Short mmCIF file of C-alpha atoms and ligand atoms in Angstrom, two decimals:
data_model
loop_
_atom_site.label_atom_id
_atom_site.label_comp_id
_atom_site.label_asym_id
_atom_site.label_seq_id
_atom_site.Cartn_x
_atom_site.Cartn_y
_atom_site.Cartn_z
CA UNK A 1 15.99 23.58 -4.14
CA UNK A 2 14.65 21.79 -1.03
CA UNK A 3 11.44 19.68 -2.12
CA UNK A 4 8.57 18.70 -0.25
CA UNK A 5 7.84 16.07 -2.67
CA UNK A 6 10.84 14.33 -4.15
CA UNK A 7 11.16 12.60 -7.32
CA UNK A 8 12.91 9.76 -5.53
CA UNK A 9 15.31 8.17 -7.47
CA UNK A 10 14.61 4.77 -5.68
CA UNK A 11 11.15 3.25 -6.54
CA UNK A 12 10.70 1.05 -3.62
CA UNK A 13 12.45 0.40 -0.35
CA UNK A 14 13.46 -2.89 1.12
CA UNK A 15 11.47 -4.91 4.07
CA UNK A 16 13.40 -6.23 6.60
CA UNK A 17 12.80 -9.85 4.75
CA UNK A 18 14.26 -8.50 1.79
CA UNK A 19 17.26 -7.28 3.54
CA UNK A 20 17.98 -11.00 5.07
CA UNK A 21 17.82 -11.91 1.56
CA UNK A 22 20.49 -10.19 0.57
CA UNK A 23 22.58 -10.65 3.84
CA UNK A 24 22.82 -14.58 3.56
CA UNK A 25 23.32 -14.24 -0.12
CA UNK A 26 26.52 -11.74 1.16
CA UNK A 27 27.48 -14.46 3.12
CA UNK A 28 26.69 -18.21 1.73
CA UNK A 29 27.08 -17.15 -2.24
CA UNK A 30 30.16 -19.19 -3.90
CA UNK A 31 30.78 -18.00 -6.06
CA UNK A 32 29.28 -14.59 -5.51
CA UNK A 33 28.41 -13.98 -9.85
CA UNK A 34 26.76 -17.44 -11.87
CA UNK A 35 25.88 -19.64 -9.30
CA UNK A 36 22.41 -21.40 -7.96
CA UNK A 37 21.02 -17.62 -6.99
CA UNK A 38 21.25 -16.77 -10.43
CA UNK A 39 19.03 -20.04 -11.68
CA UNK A 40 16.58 -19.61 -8.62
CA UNK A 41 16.14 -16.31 -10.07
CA UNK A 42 15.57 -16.79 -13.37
CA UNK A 43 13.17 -19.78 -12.48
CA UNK A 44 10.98 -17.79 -10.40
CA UNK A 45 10.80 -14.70 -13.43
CA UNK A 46 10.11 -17.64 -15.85
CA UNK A 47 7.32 -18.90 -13.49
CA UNK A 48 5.89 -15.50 -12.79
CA UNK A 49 6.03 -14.04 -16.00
CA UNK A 50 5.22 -17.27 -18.27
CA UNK A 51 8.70 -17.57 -20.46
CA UNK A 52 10.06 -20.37 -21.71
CA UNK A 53 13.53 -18.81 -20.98
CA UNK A 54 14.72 -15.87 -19.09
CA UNK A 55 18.54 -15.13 -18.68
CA UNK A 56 19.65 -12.51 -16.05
CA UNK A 57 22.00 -9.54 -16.83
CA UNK A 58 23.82 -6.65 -15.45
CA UNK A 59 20.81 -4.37 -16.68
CA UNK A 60 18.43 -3.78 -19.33
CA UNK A 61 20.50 -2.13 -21.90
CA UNK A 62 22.65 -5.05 -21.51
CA UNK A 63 19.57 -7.31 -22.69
CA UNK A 64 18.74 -4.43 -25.26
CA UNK A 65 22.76 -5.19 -26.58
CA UNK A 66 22.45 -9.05 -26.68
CA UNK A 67 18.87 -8.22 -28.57
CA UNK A 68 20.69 -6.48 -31.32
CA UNK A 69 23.50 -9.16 -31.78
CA UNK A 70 21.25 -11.81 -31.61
CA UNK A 71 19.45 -9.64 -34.68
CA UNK A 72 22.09 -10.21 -36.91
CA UNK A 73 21.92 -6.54 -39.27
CA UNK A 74 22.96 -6.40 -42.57
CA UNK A 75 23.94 -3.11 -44.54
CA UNK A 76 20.87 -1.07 -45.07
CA UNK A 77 18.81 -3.32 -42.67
CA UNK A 78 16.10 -0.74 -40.41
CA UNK A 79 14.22 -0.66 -37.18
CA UNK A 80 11.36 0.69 -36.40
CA UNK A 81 11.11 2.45 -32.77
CA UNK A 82 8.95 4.47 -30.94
CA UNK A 83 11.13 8.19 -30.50
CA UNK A 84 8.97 8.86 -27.31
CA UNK A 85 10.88 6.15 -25.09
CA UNK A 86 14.02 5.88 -22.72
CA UNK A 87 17.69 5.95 -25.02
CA UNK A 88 18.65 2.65 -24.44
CA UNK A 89 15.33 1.06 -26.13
CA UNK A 90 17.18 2.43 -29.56
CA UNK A 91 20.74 2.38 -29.39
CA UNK A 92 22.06 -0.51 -28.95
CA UNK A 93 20.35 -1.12 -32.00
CA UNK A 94 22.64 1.58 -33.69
CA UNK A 95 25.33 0.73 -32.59
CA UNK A 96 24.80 -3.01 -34.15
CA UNK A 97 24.19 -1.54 -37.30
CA UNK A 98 20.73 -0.60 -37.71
CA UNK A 99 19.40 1.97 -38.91
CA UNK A 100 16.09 4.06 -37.09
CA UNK A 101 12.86 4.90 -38.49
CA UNK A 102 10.92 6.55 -35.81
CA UNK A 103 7.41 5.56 -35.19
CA UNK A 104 4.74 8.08 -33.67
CA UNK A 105 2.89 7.34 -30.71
CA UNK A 106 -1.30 7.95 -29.81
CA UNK A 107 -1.83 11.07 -27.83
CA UNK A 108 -4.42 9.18 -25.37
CA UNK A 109 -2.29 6.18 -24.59
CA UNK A 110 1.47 7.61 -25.45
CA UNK A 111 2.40 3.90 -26.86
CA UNK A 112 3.02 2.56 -30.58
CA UNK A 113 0.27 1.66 -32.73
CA UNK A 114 0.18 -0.90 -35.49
CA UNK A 115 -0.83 1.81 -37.65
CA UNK A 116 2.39 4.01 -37.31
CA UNK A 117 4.46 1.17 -37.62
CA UNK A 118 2.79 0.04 -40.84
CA UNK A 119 3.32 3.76 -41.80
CA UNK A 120 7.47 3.19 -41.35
CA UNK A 121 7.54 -0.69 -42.64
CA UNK A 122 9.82 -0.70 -46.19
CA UNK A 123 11.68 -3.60 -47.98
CA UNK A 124 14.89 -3.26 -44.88
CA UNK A 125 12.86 -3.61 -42.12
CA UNK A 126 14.67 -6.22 -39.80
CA UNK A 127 12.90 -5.51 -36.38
CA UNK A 128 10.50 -3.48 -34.95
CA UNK A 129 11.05 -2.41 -30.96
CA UNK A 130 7.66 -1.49 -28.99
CA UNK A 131 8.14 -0.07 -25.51
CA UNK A 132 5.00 -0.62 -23.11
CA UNK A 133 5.51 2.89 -21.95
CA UNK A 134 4.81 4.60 -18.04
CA UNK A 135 3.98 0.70 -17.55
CA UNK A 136 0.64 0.31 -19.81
CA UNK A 137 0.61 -2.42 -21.94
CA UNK A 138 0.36 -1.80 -25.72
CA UNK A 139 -3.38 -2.51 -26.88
CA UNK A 140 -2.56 -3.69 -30.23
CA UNK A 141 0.02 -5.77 -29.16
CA UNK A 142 -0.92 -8.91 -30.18
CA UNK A 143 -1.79 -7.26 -33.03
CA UNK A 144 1.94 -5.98 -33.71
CA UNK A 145 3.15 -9.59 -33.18
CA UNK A 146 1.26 -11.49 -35.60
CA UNK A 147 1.79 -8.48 -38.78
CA UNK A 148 5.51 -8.86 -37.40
CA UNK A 149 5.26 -12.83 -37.86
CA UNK A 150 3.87 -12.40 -41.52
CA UNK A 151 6.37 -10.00 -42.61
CA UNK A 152 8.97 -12.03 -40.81
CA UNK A 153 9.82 -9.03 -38.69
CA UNK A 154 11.53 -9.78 -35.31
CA UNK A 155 9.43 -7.76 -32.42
CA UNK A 156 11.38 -6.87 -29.61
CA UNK A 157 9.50 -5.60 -26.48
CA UNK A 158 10.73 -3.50 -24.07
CA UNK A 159 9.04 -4.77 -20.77
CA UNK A 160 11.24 -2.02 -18.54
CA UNK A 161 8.43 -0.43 -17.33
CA UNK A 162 5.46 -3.21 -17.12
CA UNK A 163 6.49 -5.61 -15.69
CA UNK A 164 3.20 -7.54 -14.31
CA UNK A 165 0.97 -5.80 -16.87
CA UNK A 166 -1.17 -8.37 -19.00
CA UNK A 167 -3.37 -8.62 -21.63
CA UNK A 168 -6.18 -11.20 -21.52
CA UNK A 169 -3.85 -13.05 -19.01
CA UNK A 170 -0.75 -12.91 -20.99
CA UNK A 171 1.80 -10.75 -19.65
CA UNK A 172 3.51 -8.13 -20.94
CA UNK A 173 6.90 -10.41 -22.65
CA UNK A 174 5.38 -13.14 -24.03
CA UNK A 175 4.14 -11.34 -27.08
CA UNK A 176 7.60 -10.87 -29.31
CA UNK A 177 11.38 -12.64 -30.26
CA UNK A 178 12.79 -11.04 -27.48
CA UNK A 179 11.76 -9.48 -23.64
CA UNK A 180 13.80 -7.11 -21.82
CA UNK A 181 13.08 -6.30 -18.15
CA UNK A 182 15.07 -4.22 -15.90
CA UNK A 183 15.59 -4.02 -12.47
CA UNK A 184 17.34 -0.73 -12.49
CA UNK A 185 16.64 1.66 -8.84
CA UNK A 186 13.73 3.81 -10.47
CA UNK A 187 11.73 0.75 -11.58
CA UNK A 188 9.16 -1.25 -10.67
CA UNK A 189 11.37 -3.56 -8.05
CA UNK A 190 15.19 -2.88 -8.33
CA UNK A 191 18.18 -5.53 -7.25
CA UNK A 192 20.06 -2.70 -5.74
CA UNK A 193 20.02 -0.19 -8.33
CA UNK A 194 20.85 -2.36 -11.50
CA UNK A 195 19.89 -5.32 -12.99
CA UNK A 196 17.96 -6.85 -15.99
CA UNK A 197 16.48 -9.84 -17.81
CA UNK A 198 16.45 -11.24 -21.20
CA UNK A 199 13.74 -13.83 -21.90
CA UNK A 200 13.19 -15.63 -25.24
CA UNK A 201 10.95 -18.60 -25.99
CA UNK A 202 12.89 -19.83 -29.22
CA UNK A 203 15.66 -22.37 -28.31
CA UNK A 204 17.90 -20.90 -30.86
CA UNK A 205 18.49 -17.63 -29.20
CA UNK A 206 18.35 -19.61 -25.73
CA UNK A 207 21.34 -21.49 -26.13
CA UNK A 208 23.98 -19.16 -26.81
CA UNK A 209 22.57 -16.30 -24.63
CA UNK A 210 24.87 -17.79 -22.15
CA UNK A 211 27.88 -17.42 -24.38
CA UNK A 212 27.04 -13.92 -25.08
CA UNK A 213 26.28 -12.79 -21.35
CA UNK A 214 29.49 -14.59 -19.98
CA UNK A 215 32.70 -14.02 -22.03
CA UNK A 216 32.37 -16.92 -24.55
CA UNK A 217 32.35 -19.53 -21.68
CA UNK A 218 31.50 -22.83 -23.10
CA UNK A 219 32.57 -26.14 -22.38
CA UNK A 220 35.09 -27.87 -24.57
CA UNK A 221 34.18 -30.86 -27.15
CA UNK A 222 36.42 -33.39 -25.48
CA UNK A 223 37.18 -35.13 -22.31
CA UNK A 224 40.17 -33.38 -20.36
CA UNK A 225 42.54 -35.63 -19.15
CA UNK A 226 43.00 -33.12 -15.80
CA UNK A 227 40.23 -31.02 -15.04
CA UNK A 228 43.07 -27.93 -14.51
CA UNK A 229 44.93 -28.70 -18.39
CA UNK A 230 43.16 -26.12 -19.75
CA UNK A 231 41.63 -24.47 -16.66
CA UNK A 232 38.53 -22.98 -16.58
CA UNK A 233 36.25 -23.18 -19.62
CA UNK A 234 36.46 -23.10 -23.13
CA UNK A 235 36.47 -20.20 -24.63
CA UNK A 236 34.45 -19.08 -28.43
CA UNK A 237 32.09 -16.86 -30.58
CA UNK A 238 28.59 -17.86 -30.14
CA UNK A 239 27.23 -18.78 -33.74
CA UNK A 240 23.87 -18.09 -34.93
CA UNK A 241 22.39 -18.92 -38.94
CA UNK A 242 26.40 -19.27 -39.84
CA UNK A 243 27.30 -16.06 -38.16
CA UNK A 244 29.82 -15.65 -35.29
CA UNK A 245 29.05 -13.13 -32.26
CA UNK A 246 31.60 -11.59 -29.97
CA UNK A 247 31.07 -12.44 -26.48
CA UNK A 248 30.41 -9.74 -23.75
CA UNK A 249 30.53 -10.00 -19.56
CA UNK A 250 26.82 -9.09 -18.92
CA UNK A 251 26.72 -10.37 -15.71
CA UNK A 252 24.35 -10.31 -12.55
CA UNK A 253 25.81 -10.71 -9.43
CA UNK A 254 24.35 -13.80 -6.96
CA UNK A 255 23.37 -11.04 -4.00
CA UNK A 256 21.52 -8.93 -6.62
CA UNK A 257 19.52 -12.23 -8.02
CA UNK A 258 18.70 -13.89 -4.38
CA UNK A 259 16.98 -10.39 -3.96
CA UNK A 260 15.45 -10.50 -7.43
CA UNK A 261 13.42 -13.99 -6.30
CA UNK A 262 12.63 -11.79 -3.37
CA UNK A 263 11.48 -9.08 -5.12
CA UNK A 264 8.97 -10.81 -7.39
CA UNK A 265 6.56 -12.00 -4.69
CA UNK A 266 5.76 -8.69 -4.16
CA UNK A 267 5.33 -7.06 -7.89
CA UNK A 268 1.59 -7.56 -8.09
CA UNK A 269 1.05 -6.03 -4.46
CA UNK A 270 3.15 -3.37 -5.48
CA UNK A 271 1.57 -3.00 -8.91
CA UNK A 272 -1.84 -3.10 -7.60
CA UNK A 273 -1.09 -0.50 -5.17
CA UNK A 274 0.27 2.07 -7.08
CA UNK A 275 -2.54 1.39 -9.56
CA UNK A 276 -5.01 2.19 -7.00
CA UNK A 277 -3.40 5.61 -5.90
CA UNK A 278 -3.32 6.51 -9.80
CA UNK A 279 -6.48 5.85 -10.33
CA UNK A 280 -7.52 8.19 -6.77
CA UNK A 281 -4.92 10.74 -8.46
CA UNK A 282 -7.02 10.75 -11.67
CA UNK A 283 -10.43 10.61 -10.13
CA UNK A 284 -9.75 13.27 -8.10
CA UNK A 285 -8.57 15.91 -10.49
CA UNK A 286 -11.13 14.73 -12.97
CA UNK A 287 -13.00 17.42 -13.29
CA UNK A 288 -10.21 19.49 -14.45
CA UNK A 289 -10.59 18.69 -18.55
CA UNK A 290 -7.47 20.43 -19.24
CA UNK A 291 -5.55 17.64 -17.41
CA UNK A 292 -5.57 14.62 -19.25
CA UNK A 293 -4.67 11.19 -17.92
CA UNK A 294 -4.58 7.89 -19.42
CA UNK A 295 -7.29 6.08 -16.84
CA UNK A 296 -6.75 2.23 -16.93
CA UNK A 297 -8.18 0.24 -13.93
CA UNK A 298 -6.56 -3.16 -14.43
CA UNK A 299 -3.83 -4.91 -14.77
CA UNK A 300 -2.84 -3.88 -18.25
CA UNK A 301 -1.15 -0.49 -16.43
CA UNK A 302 1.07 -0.80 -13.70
CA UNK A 303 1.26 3.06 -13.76
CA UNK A 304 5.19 2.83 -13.39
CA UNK A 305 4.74 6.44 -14.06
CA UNK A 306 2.07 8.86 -13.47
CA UNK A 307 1.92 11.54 -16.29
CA UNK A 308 -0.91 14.05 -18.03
CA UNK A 309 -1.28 16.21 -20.83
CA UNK A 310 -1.90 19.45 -20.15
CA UNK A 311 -3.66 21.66 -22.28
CA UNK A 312 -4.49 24.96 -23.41
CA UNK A 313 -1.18 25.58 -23.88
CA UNK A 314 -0.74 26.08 -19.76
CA UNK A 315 1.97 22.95 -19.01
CA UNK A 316 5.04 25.38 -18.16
CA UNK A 317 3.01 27.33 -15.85
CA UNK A 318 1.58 24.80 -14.23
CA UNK A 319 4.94 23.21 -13.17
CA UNK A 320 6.57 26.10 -12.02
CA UNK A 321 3.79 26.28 -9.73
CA UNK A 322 4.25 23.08 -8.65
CA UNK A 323 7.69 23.10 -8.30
CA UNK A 324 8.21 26.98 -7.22
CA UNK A 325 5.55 27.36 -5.00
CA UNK A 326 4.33 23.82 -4.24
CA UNK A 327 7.77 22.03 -4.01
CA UNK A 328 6.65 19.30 -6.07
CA UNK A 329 9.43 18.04 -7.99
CA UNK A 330 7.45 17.40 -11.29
CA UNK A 331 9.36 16.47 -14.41
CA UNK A 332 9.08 16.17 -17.95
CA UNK A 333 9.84 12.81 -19.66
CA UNK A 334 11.21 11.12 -22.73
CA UNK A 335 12.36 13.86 -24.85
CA UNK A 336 11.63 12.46 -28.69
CA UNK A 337 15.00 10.66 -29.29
CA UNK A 338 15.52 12.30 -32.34
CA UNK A 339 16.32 15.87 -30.61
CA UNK A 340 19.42 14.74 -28.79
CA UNK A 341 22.57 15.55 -30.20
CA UNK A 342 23.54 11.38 -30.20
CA UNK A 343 20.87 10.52 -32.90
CA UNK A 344 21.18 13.43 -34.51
CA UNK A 345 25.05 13.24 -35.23
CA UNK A 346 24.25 9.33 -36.07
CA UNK A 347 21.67 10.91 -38.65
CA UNK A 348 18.32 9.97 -37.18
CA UNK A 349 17.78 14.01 -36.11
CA UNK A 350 14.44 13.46 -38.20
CA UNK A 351 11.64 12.21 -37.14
CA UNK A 352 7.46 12.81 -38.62
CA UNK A 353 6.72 12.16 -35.00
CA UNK A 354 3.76 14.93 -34.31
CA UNK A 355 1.86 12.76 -31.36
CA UNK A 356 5.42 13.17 -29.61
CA UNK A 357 6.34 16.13 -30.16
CA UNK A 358 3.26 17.27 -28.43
CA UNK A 359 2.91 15.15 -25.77
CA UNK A 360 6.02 15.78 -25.06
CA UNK A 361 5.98 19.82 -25.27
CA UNK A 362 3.10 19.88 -22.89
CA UNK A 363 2.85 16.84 -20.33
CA UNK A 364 4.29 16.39 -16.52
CA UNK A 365 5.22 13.44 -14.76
CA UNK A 366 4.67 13.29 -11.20
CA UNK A 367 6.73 12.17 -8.37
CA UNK A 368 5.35 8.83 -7.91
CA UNK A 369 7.51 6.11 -5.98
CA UNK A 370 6.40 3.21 -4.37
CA UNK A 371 6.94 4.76 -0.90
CA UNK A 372 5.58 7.97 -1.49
CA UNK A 373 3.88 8.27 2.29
CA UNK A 374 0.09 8.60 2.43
CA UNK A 375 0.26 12.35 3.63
CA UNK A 376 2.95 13.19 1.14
CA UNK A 377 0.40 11.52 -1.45
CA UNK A 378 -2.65 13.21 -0.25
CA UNK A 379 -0.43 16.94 -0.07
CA UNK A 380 0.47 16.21 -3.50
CA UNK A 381 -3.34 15.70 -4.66
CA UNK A 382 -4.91 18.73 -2.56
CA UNK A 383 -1.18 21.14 -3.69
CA UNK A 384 -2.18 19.68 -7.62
CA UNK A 385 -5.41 20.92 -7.49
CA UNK A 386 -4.58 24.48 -5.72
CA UNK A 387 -2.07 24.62 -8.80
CA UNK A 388 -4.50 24.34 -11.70
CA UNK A 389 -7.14 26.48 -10.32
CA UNK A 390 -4.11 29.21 -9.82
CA UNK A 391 -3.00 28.75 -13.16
CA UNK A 392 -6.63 28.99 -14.37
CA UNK A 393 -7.35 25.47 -15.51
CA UNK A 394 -10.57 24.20 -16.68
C1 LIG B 1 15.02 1.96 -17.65
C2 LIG B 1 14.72 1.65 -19.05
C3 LIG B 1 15.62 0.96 -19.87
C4 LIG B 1 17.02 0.62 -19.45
O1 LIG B 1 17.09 -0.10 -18.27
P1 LIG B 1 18.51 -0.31 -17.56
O2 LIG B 1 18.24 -1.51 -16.68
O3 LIG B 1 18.79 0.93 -16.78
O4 LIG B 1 19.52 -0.58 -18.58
C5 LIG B 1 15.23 0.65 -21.15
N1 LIG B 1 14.02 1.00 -21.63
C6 LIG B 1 13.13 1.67 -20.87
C7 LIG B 1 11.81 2.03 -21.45
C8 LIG B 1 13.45 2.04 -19.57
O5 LIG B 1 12.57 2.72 -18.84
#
């Protein structure tokens, strides 16, 4: 089908600044993976975002993988984890030998609560992952982190989306154990399609992310005579409370971090913009009280995502107007995990998820880059509202 409205696959493009970026990194980078672009980078996140540490990776589920080493699951041990959220928030997890209880989300803000976490807490719980979903903040989530700290619960938080959101001027990341960001081509900035950031404030986890990201480089605990006898570095298991850890390569590149510092001079502009366009989005369709937004004015929403509940049972129709007759390409986002045929075969198939269930069965996310042009924006608004009076919204 041949849109009028795309739902781009790239969130932003590049200025011509940008580009020179990444065209001297191309050219002056040696080596071109772990050099002085890499600790600019992560520098400039820890300055921006307020972290005591930040360590750059290949992508997010990369930083979601570390995460979930760096918990250290027993037998029987559980996490608790929102099953309205993108796979990789959850797997990794798995695959490190956790089990999943799913945790519902509120129908008005489509994030976690303490409540429903409460609700899934038993004797195993290890960790609890909260995902600051479409790029909103989680209200309660200082909240979260101090019941996590007095049941000695790690908190991971999964910053994918948000990056730039606060909450009483603490961003989004500095609330848990562990931060993940990504940089992958639909988010908020993107170092050419992947990318991703770990940031921790406990030492512990801080020195031996290295290890971890980067093969089990380390140096060696003596003095070589030559610095080629043995070459390179050593080599080892990074070791955490008396436990060993395979290594992995997790690597960012030095082009893809040079752009990164770019990137993040112009996050709030870009947050702030797309915040205001929401917020004209929302305004404007207001009086339609079958279409339900979540209507945050400040920085605690970087509206990452723009999405609404649609009721009186009308959400299908609706989009095939949009998309049939409208050429919007509309979508509909974050299936509950616990429906896809991975989590089910792993045995996490149920859920007692009913908030997403239903937002999920009846909301639509529009097409909303970065770049989205002004007249494809306001076509989009004046198409929208054509749509729900044809489909006999109220
Ligand atoms: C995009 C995304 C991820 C994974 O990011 P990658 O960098 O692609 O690995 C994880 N969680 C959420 C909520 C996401 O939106």
């Amino acid at each position: 089908m041949d849109f009028k409205i795309n739902f781009s696959g790239t969130g932003h493009k590049y200025t011509k600044e940008e580009v020179d970026v990444v065209v001297k990194a191309m050219n002056d980078a040696d080596p071109l993976t772990q050099g002085r672009y890499r600790d600019e980078f992560e520098t400039a996140f820890c300055r921006y975002n307020g972290n005591r540490f930040a360590f750059s990776l290949c992508n997010a589920t990369a930083a979601l993988e570390i995460t979930a080493q760096l918990c250290l699951f027993k037998k029987d041990d559980e996490i608790i984890a929102p099953s309205h959220t993108f796979t990789s928030s959850v797997y990794p997890f798995v695959k490190n030998g956790a089990k999943v209880v799913w945790a519902d989300i509120d129908l008005n803000t489509r994030v976690i609560t303490l409540e429903n976490i409460k609700k899934c807490v038993t004797k195993n719980t290890k960790a609890i992952v909260v995902v600051h979903l479409y790029g909103f903040i989680i209200p309660e989530i200082s909240q979260i982190a101090d019941f996590a700290k007095q049941n000695n619960i790690l908190l991971i938080e999964d910053v994918a989306q948000a990056m730039g959101t606060q909450m009483n001027k603490k961003k989004a990341g500095n609330f848990g154990d562990f931060a993940i960001f990504s940089f992958h081509s639909h988010k908020n900035i993107t170092t050419l399609g992947e990318g991703g950031i770990l940031a921790v404030n406990d030492k512990k986890y801080a020195d031996i992310i290295p290890m971890l990201r980067h093969n089990g480089h380390c140096s060696f605990d003596y003095e070589r005579a030559v610095y080629w006898k043995p070459a390179m570095g050593n080599v080892d298991m990074a070791m955490l409370d008396g436990e060993n850890l395979m290594p992995n390569n997790y690597c960012l590149g030095e082009v893809e971090c040079a752009l990164g510092t770019k990137l993040i001079e112009r996050l709030d502009e870009m947050n702030e913009f797309k915040r205001k366009r929401a917020i004209k989005f929302i305004d404007e369709l207001s009086n339609f009280k079958d279409i339900v937004f979540h209507r945050i004015d400040d920085d605690r929403h970087n509206y990452h995502l723009l999405v609404a509940y649609i009721k009186a049972a009308k959400r299908d129709e609706l989009m095939k107007k949009l998309v049939y007759e409208k050429a919007i390409k509309c979508v509909v986002q974050y299936c509950p995990l616990n429906r896809y045929p991975l989590y089910q075969k792993l045995g996490f198939g149920k859920a007692n998820c009913p908030n997403s269930d239903e937002f999920f069965d009846n909301m639509i996310s529009f097409p909303f880059q970065y770049w989205m042009s002004d007249e494809d924006f306001t076509y989009m608004l004046k198409a929208t509202k054509e749509a729900a009076s044809e489909v006999g919204l109220n």
